[in-house]
PDB file of C-alpha atoms in Angstrom:
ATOM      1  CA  UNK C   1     -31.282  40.274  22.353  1.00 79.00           C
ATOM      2  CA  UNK C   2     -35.064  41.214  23.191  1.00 89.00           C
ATOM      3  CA  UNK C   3     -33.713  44.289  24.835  1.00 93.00           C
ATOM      4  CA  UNK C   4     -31.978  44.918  21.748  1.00 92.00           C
ATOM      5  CA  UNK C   5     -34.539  44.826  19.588  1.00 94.00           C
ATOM      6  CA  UNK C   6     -36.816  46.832  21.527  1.00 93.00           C
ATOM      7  CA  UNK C   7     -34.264  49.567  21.487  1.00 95.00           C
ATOM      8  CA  UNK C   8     -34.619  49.899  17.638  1.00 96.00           C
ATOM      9  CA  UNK C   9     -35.586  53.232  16.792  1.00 97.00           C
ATOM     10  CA  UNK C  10     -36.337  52.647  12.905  1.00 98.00           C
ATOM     11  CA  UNK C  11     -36.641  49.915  10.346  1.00 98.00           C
ATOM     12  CA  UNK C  12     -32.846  50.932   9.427  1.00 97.00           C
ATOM     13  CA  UNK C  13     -31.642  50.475  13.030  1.00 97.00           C
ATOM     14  CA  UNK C  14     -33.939  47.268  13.666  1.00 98.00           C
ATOM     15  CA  UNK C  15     -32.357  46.194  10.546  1.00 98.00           C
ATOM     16  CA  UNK C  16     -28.634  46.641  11.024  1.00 97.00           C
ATOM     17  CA  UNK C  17     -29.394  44.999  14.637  1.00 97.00           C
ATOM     18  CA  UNK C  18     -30.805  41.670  13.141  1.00 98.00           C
ATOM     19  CA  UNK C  19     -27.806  41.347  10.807  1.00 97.00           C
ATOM     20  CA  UNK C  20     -25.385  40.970  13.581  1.00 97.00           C
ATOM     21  CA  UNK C  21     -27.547  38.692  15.798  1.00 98.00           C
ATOM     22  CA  UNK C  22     -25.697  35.383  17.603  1.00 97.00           C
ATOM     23  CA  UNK C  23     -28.261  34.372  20.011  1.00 97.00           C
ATOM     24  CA  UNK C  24     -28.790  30.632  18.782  1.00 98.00           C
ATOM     25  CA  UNK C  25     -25.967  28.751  18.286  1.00 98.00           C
ATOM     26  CA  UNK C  26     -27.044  25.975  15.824  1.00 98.00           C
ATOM     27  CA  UNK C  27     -28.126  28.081  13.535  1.00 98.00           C
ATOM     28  CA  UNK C  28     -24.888  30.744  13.834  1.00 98.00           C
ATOM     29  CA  UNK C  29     -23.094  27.661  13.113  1.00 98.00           C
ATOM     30  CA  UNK C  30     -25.094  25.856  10.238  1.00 98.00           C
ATOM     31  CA  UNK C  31     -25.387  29.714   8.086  1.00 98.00           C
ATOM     32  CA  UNK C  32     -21.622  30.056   8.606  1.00 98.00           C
ATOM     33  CA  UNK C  33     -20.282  26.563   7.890  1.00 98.00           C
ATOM     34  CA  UNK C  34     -23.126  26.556   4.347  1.00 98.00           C
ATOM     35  CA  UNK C  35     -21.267  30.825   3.631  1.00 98.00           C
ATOM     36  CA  UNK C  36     -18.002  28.471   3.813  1.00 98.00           C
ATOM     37  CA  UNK C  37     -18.501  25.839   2.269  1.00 97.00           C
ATOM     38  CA  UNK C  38     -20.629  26.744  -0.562  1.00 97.00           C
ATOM     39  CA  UNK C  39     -22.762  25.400  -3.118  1.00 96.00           C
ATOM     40  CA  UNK C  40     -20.434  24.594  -6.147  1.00 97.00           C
ATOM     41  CA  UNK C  41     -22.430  26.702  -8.854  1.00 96.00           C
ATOM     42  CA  UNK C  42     -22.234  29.650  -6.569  1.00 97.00           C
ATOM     43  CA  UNK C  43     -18.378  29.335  -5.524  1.00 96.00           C
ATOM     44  CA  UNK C  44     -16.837  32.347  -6.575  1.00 96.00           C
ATOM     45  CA  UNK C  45     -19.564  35.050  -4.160  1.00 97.00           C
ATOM     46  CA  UNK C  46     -19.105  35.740  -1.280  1.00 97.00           C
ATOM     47  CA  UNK C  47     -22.017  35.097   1.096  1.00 98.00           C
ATOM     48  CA  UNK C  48     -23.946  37.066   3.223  1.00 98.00           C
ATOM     49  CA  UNK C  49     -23.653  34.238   6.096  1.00 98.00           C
ATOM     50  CA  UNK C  50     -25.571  36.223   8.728  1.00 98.00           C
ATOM     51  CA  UNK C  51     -29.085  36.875   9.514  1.00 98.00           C
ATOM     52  CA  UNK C  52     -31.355  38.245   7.206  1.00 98.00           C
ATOM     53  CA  UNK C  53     -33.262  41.373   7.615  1.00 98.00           C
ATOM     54  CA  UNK C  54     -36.871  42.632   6.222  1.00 98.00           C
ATOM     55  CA  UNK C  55     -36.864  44.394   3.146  1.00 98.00           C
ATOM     56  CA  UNK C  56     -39.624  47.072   2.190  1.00 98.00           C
ATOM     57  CA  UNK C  57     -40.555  50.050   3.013  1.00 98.00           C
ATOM     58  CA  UNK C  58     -41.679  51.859   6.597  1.00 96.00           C
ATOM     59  CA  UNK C  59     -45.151  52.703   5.431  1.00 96.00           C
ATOM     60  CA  UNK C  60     -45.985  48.890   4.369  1.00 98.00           C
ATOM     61  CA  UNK C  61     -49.469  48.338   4.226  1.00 98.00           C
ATOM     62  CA  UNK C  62     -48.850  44.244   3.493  1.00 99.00           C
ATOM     63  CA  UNK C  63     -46.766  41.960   5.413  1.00 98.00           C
ATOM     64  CA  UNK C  64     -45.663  38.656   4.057  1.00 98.00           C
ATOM     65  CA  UNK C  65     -44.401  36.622   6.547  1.00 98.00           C
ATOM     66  CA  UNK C  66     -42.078  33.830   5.712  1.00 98.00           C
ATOM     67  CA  UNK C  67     -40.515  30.801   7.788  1.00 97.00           C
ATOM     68  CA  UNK C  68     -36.378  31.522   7.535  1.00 98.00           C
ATOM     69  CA  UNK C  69     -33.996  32.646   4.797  1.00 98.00           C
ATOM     70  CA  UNK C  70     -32.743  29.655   2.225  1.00 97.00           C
ATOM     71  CA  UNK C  71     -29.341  28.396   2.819  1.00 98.00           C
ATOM     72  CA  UNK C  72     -28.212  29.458  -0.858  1.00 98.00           C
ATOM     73  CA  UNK C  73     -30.614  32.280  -1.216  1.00 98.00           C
ATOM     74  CA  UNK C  74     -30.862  34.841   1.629  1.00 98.00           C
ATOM     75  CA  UNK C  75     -27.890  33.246   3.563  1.00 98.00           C
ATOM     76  CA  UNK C  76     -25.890  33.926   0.232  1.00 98.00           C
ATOM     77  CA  UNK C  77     -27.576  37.261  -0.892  1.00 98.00           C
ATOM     78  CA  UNK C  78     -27.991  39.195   2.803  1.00 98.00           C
ATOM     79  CA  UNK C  79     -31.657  39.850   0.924  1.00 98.00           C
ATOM     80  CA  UNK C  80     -34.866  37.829   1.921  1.00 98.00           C
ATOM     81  CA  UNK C  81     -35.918  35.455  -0.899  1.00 98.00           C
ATOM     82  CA  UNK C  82     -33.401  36.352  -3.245  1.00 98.00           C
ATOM     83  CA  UNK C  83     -31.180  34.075  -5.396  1.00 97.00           C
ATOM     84  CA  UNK C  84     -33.685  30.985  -5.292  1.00 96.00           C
ATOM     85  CA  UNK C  85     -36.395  29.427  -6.449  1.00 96.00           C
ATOM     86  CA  UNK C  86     -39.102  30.521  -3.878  1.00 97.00           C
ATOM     87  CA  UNK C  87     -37.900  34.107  -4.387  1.00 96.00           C
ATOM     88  CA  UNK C  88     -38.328  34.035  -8.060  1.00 96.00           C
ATOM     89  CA  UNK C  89     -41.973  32.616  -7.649  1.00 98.00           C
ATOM     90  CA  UNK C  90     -42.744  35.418  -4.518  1.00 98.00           C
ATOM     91  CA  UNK C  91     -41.035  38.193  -6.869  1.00 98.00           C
ATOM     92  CA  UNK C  92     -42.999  37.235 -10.145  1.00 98.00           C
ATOM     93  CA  UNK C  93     -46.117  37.144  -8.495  1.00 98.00           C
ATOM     94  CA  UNK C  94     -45.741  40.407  -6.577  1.00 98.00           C
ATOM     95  CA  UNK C  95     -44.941  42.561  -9.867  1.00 98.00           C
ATOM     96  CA  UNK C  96     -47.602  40.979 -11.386  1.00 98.00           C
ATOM     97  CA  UNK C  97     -49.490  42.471  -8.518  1.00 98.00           C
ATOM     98  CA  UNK C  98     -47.731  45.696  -8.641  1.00 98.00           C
ATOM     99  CA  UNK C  99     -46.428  45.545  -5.292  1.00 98.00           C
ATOM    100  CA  UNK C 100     -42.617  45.088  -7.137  1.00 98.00           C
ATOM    101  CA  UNK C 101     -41.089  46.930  -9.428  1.00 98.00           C
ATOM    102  CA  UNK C 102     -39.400  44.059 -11.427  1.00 98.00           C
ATOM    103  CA  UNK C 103     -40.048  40.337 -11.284  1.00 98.00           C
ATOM    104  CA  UNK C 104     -37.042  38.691 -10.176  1.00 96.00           C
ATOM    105  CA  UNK C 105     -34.606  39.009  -7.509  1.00 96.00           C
ATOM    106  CA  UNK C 106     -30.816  37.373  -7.488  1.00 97.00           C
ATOM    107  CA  UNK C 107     -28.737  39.920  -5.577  1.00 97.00           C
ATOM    108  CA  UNK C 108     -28.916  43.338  -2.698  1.00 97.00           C
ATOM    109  CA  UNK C 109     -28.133  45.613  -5.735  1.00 97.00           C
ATOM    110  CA  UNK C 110     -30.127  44.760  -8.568  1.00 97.00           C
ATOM    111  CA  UNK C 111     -32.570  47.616  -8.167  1.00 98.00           C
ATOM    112  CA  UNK C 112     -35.556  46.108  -6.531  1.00 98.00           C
ATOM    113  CA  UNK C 113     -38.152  47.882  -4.532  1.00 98.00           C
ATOM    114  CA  UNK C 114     -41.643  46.965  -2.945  1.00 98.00           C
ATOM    115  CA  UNK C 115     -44.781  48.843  -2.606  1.00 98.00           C
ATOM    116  CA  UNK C 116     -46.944  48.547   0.235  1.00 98.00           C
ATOM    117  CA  UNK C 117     -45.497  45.598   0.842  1.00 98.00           C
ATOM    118  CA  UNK C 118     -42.925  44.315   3.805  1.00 98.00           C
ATOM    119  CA  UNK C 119     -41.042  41.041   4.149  1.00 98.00           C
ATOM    120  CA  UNK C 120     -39.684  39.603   6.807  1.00 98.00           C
ATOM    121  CA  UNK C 121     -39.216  35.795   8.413  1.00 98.00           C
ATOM    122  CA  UNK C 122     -40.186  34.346  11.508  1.00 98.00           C
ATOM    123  CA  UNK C 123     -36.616  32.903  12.238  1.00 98.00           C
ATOM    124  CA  UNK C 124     -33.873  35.102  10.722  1.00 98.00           C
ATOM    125  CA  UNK C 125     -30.895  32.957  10.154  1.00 98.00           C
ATOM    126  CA  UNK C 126     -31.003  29.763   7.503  1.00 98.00           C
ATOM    127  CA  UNK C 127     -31.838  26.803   9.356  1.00 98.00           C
ATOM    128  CA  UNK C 128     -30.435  23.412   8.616  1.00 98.00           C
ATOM    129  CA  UNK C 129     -33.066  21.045   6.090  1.00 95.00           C
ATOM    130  CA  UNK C 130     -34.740  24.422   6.332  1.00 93.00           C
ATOM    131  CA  UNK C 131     -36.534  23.365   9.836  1.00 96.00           C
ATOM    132  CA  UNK C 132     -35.866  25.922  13.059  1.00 97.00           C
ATOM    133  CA  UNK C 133     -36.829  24.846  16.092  1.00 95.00           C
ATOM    134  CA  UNK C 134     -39.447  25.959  18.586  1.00 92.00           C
ATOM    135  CA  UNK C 135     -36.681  27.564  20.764  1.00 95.00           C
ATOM    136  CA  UNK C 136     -35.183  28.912  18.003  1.00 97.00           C
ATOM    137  CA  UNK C 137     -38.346  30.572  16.447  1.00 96.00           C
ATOM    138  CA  UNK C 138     -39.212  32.234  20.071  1.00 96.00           C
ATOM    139  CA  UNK C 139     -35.472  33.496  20.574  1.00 97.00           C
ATOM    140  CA  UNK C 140     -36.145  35.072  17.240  1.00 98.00           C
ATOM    141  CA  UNK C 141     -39.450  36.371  18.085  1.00 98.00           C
ATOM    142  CA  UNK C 142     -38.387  39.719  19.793  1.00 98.00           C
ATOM    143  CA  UNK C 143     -36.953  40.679  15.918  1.00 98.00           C
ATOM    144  CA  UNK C 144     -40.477  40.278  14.627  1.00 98.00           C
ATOM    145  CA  UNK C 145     -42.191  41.863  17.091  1.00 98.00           C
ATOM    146  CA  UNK C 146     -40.568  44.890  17.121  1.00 98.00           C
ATOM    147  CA  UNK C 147     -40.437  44.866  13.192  1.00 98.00           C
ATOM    148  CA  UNK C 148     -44.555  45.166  13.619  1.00 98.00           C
ATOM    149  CA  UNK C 149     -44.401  47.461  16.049  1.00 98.00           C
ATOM    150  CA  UNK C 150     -42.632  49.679  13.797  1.00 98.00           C
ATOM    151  CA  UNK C 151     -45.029  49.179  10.557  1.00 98.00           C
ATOM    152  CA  UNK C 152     -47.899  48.935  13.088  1.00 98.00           C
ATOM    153  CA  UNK C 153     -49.632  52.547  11.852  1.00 98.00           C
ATOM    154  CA  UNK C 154     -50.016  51.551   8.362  1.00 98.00           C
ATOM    155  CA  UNK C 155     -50.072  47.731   8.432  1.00 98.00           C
ATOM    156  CA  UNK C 156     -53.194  46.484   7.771  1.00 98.00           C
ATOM    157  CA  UNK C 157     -52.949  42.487   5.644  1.00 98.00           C
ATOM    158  CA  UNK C 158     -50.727  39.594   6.889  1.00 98.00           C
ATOM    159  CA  UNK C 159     -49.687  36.860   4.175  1.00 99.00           C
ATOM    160  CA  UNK C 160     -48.174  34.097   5.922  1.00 98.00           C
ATOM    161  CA  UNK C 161     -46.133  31.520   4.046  1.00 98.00           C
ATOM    162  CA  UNK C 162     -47.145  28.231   5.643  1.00 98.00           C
ATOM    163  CA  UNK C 163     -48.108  26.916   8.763  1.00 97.00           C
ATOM    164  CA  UNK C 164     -45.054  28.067  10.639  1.00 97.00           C
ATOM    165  CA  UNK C 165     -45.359  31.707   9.932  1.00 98.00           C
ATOM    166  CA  UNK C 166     -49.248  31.362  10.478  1.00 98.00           C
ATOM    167  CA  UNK C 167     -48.524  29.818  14.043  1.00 97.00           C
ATOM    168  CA  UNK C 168     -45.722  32.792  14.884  1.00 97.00           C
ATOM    169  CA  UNK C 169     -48.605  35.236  14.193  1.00 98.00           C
ATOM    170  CA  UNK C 170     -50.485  34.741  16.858  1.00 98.00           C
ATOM    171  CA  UNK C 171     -47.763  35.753  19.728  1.00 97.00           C
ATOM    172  CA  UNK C 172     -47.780  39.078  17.739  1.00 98.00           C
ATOM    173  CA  UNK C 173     -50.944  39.820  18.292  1.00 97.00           C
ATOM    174  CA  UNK C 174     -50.450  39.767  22.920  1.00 97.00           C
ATOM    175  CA  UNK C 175     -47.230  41.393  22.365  1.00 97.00           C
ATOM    176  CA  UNK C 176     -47.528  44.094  19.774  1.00 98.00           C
ATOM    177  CA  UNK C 177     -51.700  45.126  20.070  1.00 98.00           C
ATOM    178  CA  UNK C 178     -51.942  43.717  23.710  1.00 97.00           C
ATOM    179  CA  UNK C 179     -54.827  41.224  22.394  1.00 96.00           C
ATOM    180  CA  UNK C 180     -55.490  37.458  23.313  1.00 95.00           C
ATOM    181  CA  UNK C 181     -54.942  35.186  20.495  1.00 96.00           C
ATOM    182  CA  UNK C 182     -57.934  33.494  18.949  1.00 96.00           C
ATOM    183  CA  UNK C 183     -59.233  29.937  20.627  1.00 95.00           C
ATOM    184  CA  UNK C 184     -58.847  27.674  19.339  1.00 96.00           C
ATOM    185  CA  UNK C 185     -56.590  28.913  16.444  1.00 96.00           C
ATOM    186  CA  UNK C 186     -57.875  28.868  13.262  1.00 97.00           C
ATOM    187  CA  UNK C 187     -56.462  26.201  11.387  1.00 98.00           C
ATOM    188  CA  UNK C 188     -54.151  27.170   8.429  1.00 98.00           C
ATOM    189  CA  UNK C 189     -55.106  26.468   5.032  1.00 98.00           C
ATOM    190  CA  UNK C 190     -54.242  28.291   1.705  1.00 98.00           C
ATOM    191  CA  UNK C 191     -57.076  30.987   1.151  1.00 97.00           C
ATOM    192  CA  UNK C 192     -57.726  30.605   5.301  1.00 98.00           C
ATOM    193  CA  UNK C 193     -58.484  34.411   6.314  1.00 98.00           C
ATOM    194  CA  UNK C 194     -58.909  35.834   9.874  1.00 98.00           C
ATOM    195  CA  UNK C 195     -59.924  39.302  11.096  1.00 97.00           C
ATOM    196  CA  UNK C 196     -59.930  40.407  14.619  1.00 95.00           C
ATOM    197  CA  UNK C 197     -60.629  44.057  15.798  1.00 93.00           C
ATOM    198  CA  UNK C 198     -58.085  46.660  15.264  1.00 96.00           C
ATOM    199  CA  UNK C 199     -55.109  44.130  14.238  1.00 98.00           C
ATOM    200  CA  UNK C 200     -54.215  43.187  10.669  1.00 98.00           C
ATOM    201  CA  UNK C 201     -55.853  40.993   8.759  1.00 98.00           C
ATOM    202  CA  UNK C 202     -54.294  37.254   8.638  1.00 98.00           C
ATOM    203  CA  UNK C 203     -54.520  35.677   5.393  1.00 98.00           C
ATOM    204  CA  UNK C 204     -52.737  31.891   5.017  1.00 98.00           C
ATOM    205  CA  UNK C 205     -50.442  30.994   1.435  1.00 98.00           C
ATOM    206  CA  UNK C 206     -48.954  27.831   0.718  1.00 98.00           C
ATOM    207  CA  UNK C 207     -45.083  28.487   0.997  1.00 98.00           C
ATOM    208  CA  UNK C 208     -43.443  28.918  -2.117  1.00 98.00           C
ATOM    209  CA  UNK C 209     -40.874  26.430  -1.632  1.00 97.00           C
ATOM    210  CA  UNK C 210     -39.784  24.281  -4.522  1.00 95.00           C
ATOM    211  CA  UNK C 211     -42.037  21.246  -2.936  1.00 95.00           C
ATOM    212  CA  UNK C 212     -45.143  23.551  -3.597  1.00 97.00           C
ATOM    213  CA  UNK C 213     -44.138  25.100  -6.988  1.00 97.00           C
ATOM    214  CA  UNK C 214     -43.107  22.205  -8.501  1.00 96.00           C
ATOM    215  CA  UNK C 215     -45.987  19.633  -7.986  1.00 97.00           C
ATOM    216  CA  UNK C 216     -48.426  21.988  -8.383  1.00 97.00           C
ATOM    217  CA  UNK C 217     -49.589  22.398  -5.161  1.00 98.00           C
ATOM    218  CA  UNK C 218     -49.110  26.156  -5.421  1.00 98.00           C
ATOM    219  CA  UNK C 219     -49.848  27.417  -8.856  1.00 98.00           C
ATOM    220  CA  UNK C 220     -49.410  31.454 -10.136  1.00 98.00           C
ATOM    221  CA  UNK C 221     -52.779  31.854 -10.182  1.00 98.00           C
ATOM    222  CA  UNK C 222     -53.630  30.735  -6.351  1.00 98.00           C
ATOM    223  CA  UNK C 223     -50.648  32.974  -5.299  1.00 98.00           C
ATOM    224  CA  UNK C 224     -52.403  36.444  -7.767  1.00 98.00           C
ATOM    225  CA  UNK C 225     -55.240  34.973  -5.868  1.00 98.00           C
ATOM    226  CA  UNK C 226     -54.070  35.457  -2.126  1.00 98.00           C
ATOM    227  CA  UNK C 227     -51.947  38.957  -3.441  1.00 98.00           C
ATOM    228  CA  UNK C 228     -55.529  40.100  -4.619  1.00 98.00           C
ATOM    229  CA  UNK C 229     -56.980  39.783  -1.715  1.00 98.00           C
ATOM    230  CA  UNK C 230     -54.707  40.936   0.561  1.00 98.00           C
ATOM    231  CA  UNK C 231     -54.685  44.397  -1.782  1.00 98.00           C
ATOM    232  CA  UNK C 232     -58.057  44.733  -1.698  1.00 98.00           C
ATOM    233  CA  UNK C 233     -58.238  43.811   2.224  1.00 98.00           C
ATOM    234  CA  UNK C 234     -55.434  46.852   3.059  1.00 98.00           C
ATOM    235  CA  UNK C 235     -57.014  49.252   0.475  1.00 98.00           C
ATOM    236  CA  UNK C 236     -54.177  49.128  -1.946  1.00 98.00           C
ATOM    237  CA  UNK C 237     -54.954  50.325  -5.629  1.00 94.00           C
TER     238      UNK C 237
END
């Protein structure tokens, strides 16, 4: 699979490659039996049931970096953070930033497109109670590598989405710039920010997962906050 991904010539190619990925079978398993089964309001689609590529475009100068796709969102949709709750919080607050073109998301076709601004997951498949493993999240680390190698000219701001995407950073940063990872780590926090020399800027969110949203925890105006930022860090108007 790493030789695989390192093979990928463009986004498109890296892309089509992800979406056909078997390498850990738990989670193979767990996004096919959920595409099977179904949720009852959503019985009549057909799901996606594979992994879930990045969406955005090849010149990105933002990354936001989430844990894995939703069971019912991404693993139904084929599209990261689309058809759930978290998406619809991500998508509001990125038009409102003017890094989308519309602020919701709920299916591949309905005519949504980023500016600036990449997504992409640190595990690609839907894990079960939305918790990978360690072994799964380095199996799936040769996808997210070679997705940053390929924005790596423009990229400049890194959003992660909780403390699981903030801890698969720092890999990135030996295998794609050849640099040591900070020590100790910074700890994550929402508002944290790191800079090293010549890599992207890191800069820590609260996930918008329903948890988050819904007790407050993570309001609209922390997340135009954190989008601010970033923009201003990767010199987007």
């Amino acid at each position: 699979m790493a030789a695989r991904a390192a093979r990928a010539a463009d986004l498109a190619d890296l892309d089509g490659a992800v979406s056909d990925c078997f390498a850990c079978p738990r989670l193979v398993a767990w996004r096919e039996e959920v595409a099977r089964v179904k949720r009852a309001a959503f019985r009549d689609q057909d799901y996606w049931g594979r992994p879930v590529p990045g969406l955005g475009p090849p010149g990105a100068r933002i990354a936001i970096l989430g844990l894995a796709p939703a069971a019912h969102g991404g693993n139904r949709t084929g599209r990261i953070f689309t058809g759930d709750r978290s998406g619809d919080v991500l998508f509001a607050a990125l038009h409102r930033a003017g890094l989308a073109n519309q602020p919701t998301s709920v299916a591949a076709d309905d005519g949504l497109t980023l500016r600036d601004t990449r997504i992409f997951a640190a595990v690609r498949c839907a894990p079960p109670d939305n918790k990978p493993t360690p072994a799964e999240r380095d199996t799936c680390a040769p996808w997210l590598h070679r997705e940053v190698e390929l924005i790596r000219p423009t990229l400049r701001v890194v959003v992660a989405l909780g403390a699981f995407a903030w801890a698969a950073w720092w890999p990135v940063l030996r295998r794609v710039y050849g640099q040591r990872p900070p020590t100790p780590r910074p700890v994550f926090g929402h508002g944290a920010h790191w800079s090293g020399e010549s890599v992207p800027a890191l800069l820590g969110c609260y996930h918008v997962s329903q948890q988050n949203t819904f007790t407050g925890r993570l309001t609209p105006a922390m997340l135009d906050d954190v989008f601010t930022r970033a923009k201003d860090l990767a010199g987007v108007d």
